[in-house]
N, CA and C of each residue as an Amber inpcrd file, in Angstrom:
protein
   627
  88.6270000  94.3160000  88.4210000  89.1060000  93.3120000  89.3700000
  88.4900000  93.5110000  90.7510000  88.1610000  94.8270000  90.9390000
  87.8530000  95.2740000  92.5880000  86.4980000  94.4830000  92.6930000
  85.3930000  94.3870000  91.4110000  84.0640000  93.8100000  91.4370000
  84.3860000  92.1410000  91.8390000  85.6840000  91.7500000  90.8630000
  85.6750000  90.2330000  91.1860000  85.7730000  90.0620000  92.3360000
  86.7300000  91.0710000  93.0460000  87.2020000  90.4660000  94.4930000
  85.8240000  89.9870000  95.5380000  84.8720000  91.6370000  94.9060000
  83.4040000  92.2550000  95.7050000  82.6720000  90.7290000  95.6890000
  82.6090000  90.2940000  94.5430000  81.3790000  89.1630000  94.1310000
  81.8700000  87.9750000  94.9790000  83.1790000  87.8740000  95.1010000
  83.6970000  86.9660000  95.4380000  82.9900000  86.8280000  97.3460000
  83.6220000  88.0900000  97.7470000  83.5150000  88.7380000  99.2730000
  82.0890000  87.6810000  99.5900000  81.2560000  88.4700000  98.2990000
  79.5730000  88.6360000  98.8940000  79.3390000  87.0730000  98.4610000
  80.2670000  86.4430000  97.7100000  79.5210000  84.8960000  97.7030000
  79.8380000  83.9970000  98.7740000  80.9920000  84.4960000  99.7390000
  81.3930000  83.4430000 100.7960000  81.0820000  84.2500000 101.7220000
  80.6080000  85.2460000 102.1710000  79.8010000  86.2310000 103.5550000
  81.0190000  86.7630000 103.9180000  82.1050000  87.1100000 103.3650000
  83.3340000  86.7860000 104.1300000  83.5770000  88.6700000 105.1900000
  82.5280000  89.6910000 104.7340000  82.6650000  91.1800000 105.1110000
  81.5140000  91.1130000 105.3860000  80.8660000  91.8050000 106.7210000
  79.6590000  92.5950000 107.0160000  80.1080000  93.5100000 107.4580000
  78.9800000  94.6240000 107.2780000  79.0290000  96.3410000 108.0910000
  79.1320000  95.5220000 109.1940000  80.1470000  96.3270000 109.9610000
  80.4730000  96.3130000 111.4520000  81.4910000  96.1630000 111.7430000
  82.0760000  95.0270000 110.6280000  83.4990000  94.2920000 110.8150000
  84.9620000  95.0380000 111.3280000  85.6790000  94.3140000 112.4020000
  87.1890000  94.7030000 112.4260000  87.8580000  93.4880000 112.2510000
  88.4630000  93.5760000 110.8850000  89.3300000  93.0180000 110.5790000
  90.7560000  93.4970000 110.9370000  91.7070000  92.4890000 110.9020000
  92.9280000  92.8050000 110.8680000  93.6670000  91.9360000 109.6200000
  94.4020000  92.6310000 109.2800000  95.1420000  92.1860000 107.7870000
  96.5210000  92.1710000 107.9520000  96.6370000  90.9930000 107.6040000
  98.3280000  90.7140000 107.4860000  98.9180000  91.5630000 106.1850000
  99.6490000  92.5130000 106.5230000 100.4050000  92.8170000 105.4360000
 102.3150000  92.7100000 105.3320000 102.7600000  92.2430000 104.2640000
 104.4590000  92.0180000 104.7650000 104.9780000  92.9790000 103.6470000
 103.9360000  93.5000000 102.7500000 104.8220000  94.5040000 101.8260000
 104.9540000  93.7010000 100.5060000 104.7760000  92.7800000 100.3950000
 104.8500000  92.3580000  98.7620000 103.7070000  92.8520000  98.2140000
 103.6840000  91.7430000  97.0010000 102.5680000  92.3710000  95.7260000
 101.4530000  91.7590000  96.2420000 101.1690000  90.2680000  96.8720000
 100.0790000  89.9610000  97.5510000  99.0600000  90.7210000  98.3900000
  99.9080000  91.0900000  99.7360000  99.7120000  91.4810000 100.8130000
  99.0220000  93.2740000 100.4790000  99.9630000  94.1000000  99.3830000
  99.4290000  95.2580000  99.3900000  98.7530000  95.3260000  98.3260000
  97.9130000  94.2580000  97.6190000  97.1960000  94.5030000  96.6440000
  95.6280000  94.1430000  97.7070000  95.5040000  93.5510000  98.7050000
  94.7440000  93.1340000  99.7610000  94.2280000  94.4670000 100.2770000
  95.2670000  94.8090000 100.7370000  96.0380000  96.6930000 101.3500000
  95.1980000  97.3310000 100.4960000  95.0980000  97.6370000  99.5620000
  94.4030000  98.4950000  98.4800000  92.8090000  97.8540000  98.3100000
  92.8120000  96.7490000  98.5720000  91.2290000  95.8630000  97.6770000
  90.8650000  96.1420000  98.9520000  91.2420000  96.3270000 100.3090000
  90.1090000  96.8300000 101.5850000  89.8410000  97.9690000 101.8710000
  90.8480000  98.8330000 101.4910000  91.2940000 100.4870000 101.3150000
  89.4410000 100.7940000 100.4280000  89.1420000 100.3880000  99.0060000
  88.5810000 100.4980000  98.0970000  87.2160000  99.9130000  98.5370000
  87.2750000  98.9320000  99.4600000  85.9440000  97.9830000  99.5550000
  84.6320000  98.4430000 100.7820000  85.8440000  99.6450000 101.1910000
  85.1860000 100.3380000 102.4540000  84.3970000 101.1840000 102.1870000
  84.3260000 102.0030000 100.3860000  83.6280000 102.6180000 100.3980000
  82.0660000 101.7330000  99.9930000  81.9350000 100.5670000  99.6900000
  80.7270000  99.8120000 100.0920000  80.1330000  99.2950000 100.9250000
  81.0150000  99.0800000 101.4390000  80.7480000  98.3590000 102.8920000
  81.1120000  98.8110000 103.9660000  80.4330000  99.0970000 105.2430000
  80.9310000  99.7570000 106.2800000  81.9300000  99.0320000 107.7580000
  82.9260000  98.8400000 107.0520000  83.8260000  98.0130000 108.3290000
  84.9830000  98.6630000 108.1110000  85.7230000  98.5210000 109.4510000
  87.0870000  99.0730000 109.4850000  88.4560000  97.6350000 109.4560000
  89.4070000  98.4710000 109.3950000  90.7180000  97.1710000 109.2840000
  91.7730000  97.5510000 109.8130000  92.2230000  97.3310000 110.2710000
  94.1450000  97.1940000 110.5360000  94.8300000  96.3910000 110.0760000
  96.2540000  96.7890000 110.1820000  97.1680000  95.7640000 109.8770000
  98.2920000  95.5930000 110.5270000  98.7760000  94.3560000 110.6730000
  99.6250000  93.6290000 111.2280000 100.7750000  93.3720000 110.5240000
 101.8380000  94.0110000 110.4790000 103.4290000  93.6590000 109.8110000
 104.2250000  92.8100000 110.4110000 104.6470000  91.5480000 110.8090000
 105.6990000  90.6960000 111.2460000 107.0380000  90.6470000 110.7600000
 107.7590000  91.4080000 111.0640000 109.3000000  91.8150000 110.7020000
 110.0240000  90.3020000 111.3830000 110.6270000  89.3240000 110.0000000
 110.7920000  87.9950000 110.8230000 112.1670000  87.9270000 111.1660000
 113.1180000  89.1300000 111.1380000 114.6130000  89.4850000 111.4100000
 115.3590000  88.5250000 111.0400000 115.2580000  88.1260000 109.7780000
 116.0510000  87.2170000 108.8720000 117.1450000  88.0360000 107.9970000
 116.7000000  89.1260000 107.3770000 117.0950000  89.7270000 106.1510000
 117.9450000  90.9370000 106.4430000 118.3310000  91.5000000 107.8330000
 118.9540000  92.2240000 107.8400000 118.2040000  93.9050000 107.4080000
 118.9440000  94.4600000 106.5370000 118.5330000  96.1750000 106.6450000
 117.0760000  95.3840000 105.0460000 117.2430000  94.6290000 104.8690000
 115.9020000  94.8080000 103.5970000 114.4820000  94.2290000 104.5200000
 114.8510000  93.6550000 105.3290000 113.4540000  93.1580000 106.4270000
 113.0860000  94.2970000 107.3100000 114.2620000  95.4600000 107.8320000
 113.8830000  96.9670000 108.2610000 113.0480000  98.0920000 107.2480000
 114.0140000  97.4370000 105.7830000 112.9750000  98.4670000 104.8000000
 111.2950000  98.4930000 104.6260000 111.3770000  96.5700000 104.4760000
 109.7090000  96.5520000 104.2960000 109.4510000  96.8730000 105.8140000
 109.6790000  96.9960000 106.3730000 108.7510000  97.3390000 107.7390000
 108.7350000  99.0200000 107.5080000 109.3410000  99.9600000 107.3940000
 108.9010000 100.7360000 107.2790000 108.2830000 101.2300000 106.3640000
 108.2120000 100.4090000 104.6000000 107.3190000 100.5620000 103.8620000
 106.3980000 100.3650000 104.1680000 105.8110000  99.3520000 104.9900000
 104.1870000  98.7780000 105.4630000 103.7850000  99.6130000 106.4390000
 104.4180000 100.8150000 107.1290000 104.3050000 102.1590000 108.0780000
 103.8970000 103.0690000 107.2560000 104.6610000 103.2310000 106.6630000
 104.6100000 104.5270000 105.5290000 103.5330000 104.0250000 105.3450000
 102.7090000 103.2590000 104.6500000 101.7940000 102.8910000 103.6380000
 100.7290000 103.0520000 104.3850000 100.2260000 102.3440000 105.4000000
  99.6350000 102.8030000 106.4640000  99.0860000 104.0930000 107.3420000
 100.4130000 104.4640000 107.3270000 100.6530000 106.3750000 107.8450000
  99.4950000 107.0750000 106.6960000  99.8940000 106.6800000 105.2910000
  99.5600000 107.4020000 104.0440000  97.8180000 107.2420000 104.2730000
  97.2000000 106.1420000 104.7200000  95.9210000 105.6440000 104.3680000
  95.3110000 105.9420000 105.8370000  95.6920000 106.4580000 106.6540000
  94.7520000 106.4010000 107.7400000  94.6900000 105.5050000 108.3560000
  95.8550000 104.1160000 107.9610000  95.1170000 102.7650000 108.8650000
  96.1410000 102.3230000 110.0090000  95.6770000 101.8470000 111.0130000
  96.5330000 101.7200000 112.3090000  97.4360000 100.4400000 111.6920000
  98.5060000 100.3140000 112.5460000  99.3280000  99.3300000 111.9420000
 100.2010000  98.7570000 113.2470000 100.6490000  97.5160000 113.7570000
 101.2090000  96.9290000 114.6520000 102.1360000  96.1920000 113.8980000
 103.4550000  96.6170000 114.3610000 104.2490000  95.7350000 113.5820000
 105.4310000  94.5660000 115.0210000 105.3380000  93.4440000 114.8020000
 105.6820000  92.7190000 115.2630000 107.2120000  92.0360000 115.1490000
 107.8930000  92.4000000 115.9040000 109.2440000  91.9710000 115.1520000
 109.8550000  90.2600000 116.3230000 109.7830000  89.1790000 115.8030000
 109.7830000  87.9060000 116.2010000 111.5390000  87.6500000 115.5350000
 112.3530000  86.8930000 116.4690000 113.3720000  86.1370000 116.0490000
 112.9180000  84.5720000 115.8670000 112.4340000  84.5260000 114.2840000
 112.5630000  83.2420000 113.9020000 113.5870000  82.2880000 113.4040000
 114.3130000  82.6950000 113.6900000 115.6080000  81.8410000 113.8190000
 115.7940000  80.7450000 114.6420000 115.6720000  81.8490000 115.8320000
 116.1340000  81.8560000 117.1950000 114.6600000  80.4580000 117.9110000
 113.6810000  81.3360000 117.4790000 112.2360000  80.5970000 117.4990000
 112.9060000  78.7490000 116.7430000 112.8780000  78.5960000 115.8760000
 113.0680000  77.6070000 114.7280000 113.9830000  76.3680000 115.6390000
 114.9830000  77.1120000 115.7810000 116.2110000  76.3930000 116.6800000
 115.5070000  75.9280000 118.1540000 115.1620000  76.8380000 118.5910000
 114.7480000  76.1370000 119.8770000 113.9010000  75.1300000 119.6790000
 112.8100000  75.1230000 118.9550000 111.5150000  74.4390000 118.7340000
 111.5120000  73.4820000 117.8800000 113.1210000  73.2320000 117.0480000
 113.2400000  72.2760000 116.3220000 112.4070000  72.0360000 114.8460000
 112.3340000  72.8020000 114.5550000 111.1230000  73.5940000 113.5150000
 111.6160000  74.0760000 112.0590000 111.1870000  73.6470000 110.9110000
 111.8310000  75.0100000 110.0440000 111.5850000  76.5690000 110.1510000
 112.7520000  77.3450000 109.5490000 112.2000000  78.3970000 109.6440000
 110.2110000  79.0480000 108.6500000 110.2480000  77.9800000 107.8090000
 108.9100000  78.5260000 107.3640000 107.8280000  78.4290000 108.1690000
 107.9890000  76.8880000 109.2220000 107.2250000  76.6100000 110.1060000
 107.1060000  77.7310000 111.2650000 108.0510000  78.0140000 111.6640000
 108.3350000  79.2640000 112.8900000 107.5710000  79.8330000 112.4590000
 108.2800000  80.4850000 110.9800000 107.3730000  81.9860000 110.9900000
 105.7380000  82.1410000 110.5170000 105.3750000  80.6920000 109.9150000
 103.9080000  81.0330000 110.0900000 103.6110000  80.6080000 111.5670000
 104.0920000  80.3690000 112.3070000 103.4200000  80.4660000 113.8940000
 103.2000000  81.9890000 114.3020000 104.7400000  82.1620000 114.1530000
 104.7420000  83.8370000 115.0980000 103.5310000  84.8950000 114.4890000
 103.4700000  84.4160000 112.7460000 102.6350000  85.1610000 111.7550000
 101.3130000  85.4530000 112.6960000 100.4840000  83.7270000 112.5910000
  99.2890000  83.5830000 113.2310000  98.9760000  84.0400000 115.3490000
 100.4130000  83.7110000 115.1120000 100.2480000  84.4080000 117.4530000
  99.9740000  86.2590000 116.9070000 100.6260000  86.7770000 116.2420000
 100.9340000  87.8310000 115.9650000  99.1240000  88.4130000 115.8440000
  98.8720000  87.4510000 114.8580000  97.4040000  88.1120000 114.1860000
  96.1950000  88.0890000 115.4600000  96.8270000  86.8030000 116.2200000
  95.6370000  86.8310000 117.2790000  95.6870000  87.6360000 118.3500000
  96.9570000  87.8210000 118.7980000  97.2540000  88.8300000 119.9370000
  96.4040000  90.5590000 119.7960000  97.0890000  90.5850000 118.4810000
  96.6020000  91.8430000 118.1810000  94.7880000  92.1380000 118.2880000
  94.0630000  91.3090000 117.2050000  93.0170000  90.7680000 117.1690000
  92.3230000  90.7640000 118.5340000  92.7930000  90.5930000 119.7000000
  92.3950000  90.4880000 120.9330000  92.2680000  91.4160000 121.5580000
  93.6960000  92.5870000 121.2800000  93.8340000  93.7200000 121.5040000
  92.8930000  94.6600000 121.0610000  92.5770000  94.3820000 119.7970000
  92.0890000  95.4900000 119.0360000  90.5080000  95.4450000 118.8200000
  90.1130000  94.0970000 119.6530000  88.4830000  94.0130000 119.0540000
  88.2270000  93.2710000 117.6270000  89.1690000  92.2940000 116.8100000
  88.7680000  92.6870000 115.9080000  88.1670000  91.1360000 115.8920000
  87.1090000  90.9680000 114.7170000  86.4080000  89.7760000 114.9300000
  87.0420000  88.6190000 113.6340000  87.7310000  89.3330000 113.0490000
  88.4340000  88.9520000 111.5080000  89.6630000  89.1570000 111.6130000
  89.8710000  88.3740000 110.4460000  91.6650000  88.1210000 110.1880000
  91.9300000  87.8750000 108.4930000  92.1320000  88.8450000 107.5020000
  92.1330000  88.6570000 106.3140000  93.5930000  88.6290000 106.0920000
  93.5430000  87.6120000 105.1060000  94.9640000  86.7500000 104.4790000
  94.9850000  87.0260000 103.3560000  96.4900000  87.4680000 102.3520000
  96.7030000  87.6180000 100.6990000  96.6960000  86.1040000 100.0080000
  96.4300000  85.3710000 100.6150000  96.4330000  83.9980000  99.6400000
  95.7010000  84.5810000  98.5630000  96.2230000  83.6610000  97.3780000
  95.3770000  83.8650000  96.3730000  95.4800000  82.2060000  95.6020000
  95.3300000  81.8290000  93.9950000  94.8980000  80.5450000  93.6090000
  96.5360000  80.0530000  93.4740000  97.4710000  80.6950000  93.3310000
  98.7300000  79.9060000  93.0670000  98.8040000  79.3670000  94.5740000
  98.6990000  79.9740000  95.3740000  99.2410000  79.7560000  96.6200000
  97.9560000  78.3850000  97.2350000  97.0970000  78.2880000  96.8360000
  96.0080000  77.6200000  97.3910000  96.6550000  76.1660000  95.9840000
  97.2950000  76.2800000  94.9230000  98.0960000  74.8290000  94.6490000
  99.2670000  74.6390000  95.0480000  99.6960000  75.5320000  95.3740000
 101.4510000  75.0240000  96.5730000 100.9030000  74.5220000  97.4300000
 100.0340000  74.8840000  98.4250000  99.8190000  74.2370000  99.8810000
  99.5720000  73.0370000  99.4500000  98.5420000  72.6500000  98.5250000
  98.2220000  70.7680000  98.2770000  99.1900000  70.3730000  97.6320000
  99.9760000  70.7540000  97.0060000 101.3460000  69.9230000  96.5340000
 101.9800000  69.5090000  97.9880000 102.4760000  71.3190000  98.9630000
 103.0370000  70.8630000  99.7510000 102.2730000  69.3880000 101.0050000
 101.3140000  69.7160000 100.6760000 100.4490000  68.7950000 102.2350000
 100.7510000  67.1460000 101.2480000 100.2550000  67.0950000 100.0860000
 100.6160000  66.3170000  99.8680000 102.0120000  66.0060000  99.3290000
 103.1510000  66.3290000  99.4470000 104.1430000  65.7940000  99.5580000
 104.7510000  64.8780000 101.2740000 104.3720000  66.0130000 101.6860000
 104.3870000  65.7870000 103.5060000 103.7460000  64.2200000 103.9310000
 102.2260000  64.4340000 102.6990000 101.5680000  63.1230000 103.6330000
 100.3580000  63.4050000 103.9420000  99.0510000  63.6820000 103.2740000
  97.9420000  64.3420000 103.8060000  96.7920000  63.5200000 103.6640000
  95.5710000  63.5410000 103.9240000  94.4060000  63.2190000 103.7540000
  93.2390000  63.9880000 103.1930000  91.9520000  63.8870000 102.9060000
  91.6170000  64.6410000 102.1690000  91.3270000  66.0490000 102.6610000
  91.4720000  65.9640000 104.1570000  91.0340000  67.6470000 104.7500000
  92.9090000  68.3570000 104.4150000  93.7160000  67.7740000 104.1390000
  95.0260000  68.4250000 103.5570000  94.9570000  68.4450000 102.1490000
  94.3440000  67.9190000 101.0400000  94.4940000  68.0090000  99.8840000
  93.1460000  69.0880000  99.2760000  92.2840000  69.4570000 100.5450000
  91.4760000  70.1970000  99.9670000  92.0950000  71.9920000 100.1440000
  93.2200000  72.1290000 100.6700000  94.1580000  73.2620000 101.1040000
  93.5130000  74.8580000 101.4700000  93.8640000  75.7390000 100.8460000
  93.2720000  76.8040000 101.4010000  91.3150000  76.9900000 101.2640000
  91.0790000  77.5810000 102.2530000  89.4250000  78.0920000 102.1570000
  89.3650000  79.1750000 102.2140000  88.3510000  79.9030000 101.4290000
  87.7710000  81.0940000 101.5780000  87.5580000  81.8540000 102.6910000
  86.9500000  80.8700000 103.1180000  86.2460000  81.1200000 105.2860000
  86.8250000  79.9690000 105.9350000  87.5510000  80.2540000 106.4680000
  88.0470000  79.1630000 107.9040000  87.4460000  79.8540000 109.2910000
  86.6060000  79.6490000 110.0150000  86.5840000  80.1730000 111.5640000
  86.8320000  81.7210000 111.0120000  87.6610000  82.3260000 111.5710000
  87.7410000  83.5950000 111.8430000  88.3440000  84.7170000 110.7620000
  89.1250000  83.3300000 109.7600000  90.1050000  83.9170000 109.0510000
  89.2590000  84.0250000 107.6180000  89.5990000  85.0990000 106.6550000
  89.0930000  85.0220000 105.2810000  89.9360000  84.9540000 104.5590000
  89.8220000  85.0820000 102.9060000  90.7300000  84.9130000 102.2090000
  90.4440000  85.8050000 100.9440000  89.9420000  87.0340000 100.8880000
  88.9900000  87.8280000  99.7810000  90.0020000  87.3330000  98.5150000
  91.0840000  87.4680000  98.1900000  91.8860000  86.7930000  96.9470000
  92.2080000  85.9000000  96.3530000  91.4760000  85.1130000  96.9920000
  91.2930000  83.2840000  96.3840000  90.7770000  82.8570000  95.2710000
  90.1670000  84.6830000  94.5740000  89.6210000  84.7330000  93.1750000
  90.2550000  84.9600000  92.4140000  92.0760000  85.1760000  92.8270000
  92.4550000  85.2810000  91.9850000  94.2000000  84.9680000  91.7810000
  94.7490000  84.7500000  90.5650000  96.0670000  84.4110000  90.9980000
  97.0220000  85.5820000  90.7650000  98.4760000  84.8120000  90.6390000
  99.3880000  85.6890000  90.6690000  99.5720000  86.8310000  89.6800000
  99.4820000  86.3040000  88.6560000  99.9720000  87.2250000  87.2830000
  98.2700000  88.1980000  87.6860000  97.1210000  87.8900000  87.9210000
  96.5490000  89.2440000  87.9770000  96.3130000  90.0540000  89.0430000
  97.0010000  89.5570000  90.2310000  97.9300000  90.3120000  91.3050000
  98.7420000  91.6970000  90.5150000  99.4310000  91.0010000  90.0540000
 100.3030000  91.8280000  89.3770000  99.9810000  92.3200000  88.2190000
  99.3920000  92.0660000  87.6820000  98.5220000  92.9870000  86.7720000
  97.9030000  93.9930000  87.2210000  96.9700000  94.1400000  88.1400000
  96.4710000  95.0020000  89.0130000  97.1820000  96.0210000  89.6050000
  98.0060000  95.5260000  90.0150000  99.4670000  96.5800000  90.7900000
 100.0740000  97.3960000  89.5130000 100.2160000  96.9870000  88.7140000
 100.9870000  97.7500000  87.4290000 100.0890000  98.8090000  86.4650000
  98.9590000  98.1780000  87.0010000  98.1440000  99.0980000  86.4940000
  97.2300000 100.4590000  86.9210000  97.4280000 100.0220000  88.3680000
  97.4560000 100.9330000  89.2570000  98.4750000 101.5710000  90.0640000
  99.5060000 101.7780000  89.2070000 101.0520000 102.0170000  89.3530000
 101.2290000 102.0780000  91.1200000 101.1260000 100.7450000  91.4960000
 100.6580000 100.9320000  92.9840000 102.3140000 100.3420000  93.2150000
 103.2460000 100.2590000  94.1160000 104.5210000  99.8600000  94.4940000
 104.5260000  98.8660000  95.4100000 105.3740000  97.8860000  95.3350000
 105.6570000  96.9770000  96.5920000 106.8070000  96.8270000  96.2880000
 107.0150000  95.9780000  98.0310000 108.2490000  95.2230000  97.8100000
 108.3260000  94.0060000  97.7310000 109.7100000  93.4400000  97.3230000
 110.0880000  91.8340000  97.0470000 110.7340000  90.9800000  97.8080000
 110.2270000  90.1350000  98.2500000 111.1930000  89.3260000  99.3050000
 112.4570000  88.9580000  98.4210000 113.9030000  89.0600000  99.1340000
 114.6820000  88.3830000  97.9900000 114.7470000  86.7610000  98.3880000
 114.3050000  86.1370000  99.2810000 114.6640000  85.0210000 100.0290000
 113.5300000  84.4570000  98.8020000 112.1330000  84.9780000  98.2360000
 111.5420000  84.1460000  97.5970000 111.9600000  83.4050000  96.3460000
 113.2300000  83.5230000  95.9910000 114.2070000  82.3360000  95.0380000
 115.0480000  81.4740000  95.7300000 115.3260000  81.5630000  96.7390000
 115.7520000  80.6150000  97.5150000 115.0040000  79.6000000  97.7810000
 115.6130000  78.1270000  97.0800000 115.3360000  77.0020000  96.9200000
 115.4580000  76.2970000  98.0950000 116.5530000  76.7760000  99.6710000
 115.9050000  76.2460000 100.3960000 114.6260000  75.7170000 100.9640000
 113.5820000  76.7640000 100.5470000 112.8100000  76.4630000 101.2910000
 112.0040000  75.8190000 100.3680000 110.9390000  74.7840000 100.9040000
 110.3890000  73.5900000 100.4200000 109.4670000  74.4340000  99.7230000
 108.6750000  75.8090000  99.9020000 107.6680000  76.2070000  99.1900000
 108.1200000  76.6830000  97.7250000 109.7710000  77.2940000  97.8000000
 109.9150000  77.8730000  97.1430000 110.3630000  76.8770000  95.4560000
 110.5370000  75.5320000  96.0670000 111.0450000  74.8040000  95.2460000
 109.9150000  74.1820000  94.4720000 108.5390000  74.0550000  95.1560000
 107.7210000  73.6910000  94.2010000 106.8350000  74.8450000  93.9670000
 106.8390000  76.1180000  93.9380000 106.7680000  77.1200000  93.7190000
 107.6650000  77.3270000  91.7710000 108.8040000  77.1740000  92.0720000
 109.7300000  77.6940000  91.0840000 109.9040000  76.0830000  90.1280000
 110.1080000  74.6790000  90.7730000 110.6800000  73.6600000  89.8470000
 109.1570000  73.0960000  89.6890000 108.2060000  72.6220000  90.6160000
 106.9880000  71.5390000  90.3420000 106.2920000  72.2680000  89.9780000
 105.4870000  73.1000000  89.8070000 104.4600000  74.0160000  89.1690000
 104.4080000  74.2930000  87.9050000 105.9570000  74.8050000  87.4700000
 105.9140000  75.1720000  86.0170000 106.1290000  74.1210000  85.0940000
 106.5840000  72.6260000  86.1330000 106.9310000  71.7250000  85.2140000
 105.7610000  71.2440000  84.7100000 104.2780000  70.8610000  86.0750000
 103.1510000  70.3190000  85.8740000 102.2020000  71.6080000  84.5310000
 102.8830000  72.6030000  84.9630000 102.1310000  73.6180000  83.8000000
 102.7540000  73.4330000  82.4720000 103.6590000  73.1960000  82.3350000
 103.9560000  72.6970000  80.7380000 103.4610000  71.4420000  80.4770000
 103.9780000  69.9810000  81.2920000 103.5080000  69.1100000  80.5840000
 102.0170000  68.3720000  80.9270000
């Protein structure tokens, strides 16, 4: 899998020697399978990375745990880590906003601040192919045109996407096989939120029939 990710890297330019990236990590199976595929990719390529944790103080003592799992994990690997703790709630309410909307704002202020701080010229994201057909369901449910129905990219400007080669189940395949650990959002069955509903009800329905 580490070659697919590699071939993938080297077909969209998305790593050169030199690079400082910064990497969003939140502690799931996405984010630290990313965590590991840059950990691994360094010994080919000569760039460094950090990462960025956004603690979105929703969840109480399990949104404190993953933050200090994404420390620990970090601590363990040598890699610097900034963790950001945003009230998106609080954010949401004022700004009239959902909370998913908030928190990919604070996500992206988060990545750039740091990014600014730190020198870095990159910004790598765990998207992978499930998540690149939620966004065009979601854009097109919303209302989109064709620059919304064409949804995630590989290379946007600054940001990459090295996992766009691949989806969920071999996310997790990968992790189990590299008895590697994460954690689980529990909020990701919660049907409030609009991703999670065509995530869990429109996806599997369009995949059966």
């Amino acid at each position: 899998m580490q070659k697919k990710v590699l071939d993938f890297i080297r077909q969209h330019h998305m790593i050169s020697g030199g690079d400082r990236i910064v990497a969003g990590v939140s502690g799931g199976a996405d984010s630290v399978c990313l965590f590991y595929i840059l950990c691994r990719l360094q010994e080919q390529i000569p760039f460094t990375f950090a990462v960025v944790h956004v603690n979105h103080m929703l969840r109480g003592e399990e949104a404190e745990a993953d933050e200090r799992f994404v420390q620990d994990l970090c601590q363990r690997h040598g890699i610097t880590c900034r963790v950001c703790r945003e009230d998106v709630a609080g954010i949401a309410g004022r700004e009239k906003m959902s909370l998913e909307e908030a928190g990919r704002r604070v996500r992206y202020e988060a990545f750039e601040r740091f990014s600014r701080e730190w020198g870095a010229n990159k910004t790598a994201l765990a998207h992978h192919q499930n998540d690149c057909a939620e966004t065009m369901l979601y854009h097109l449910a919303r209302g989109t045109g064709i620059r919304g129905l064409c949804s995630l990219r590989p290379v946007r400007n600054s940001v990459i996407r090295p996992l766009l080669c691949m989806n969920r189940a071999e996310i997790e395949q990968y992790l189990k096989e590299e008895k590697i650990e994460y954690r689980t959002d529990s909020t990701n069955m919660d049907e409030e939120y609009t991703r999670n509903k065509i995530r869990h009800r429109v996806i599997p329905y369009l995949t059966e029939e």
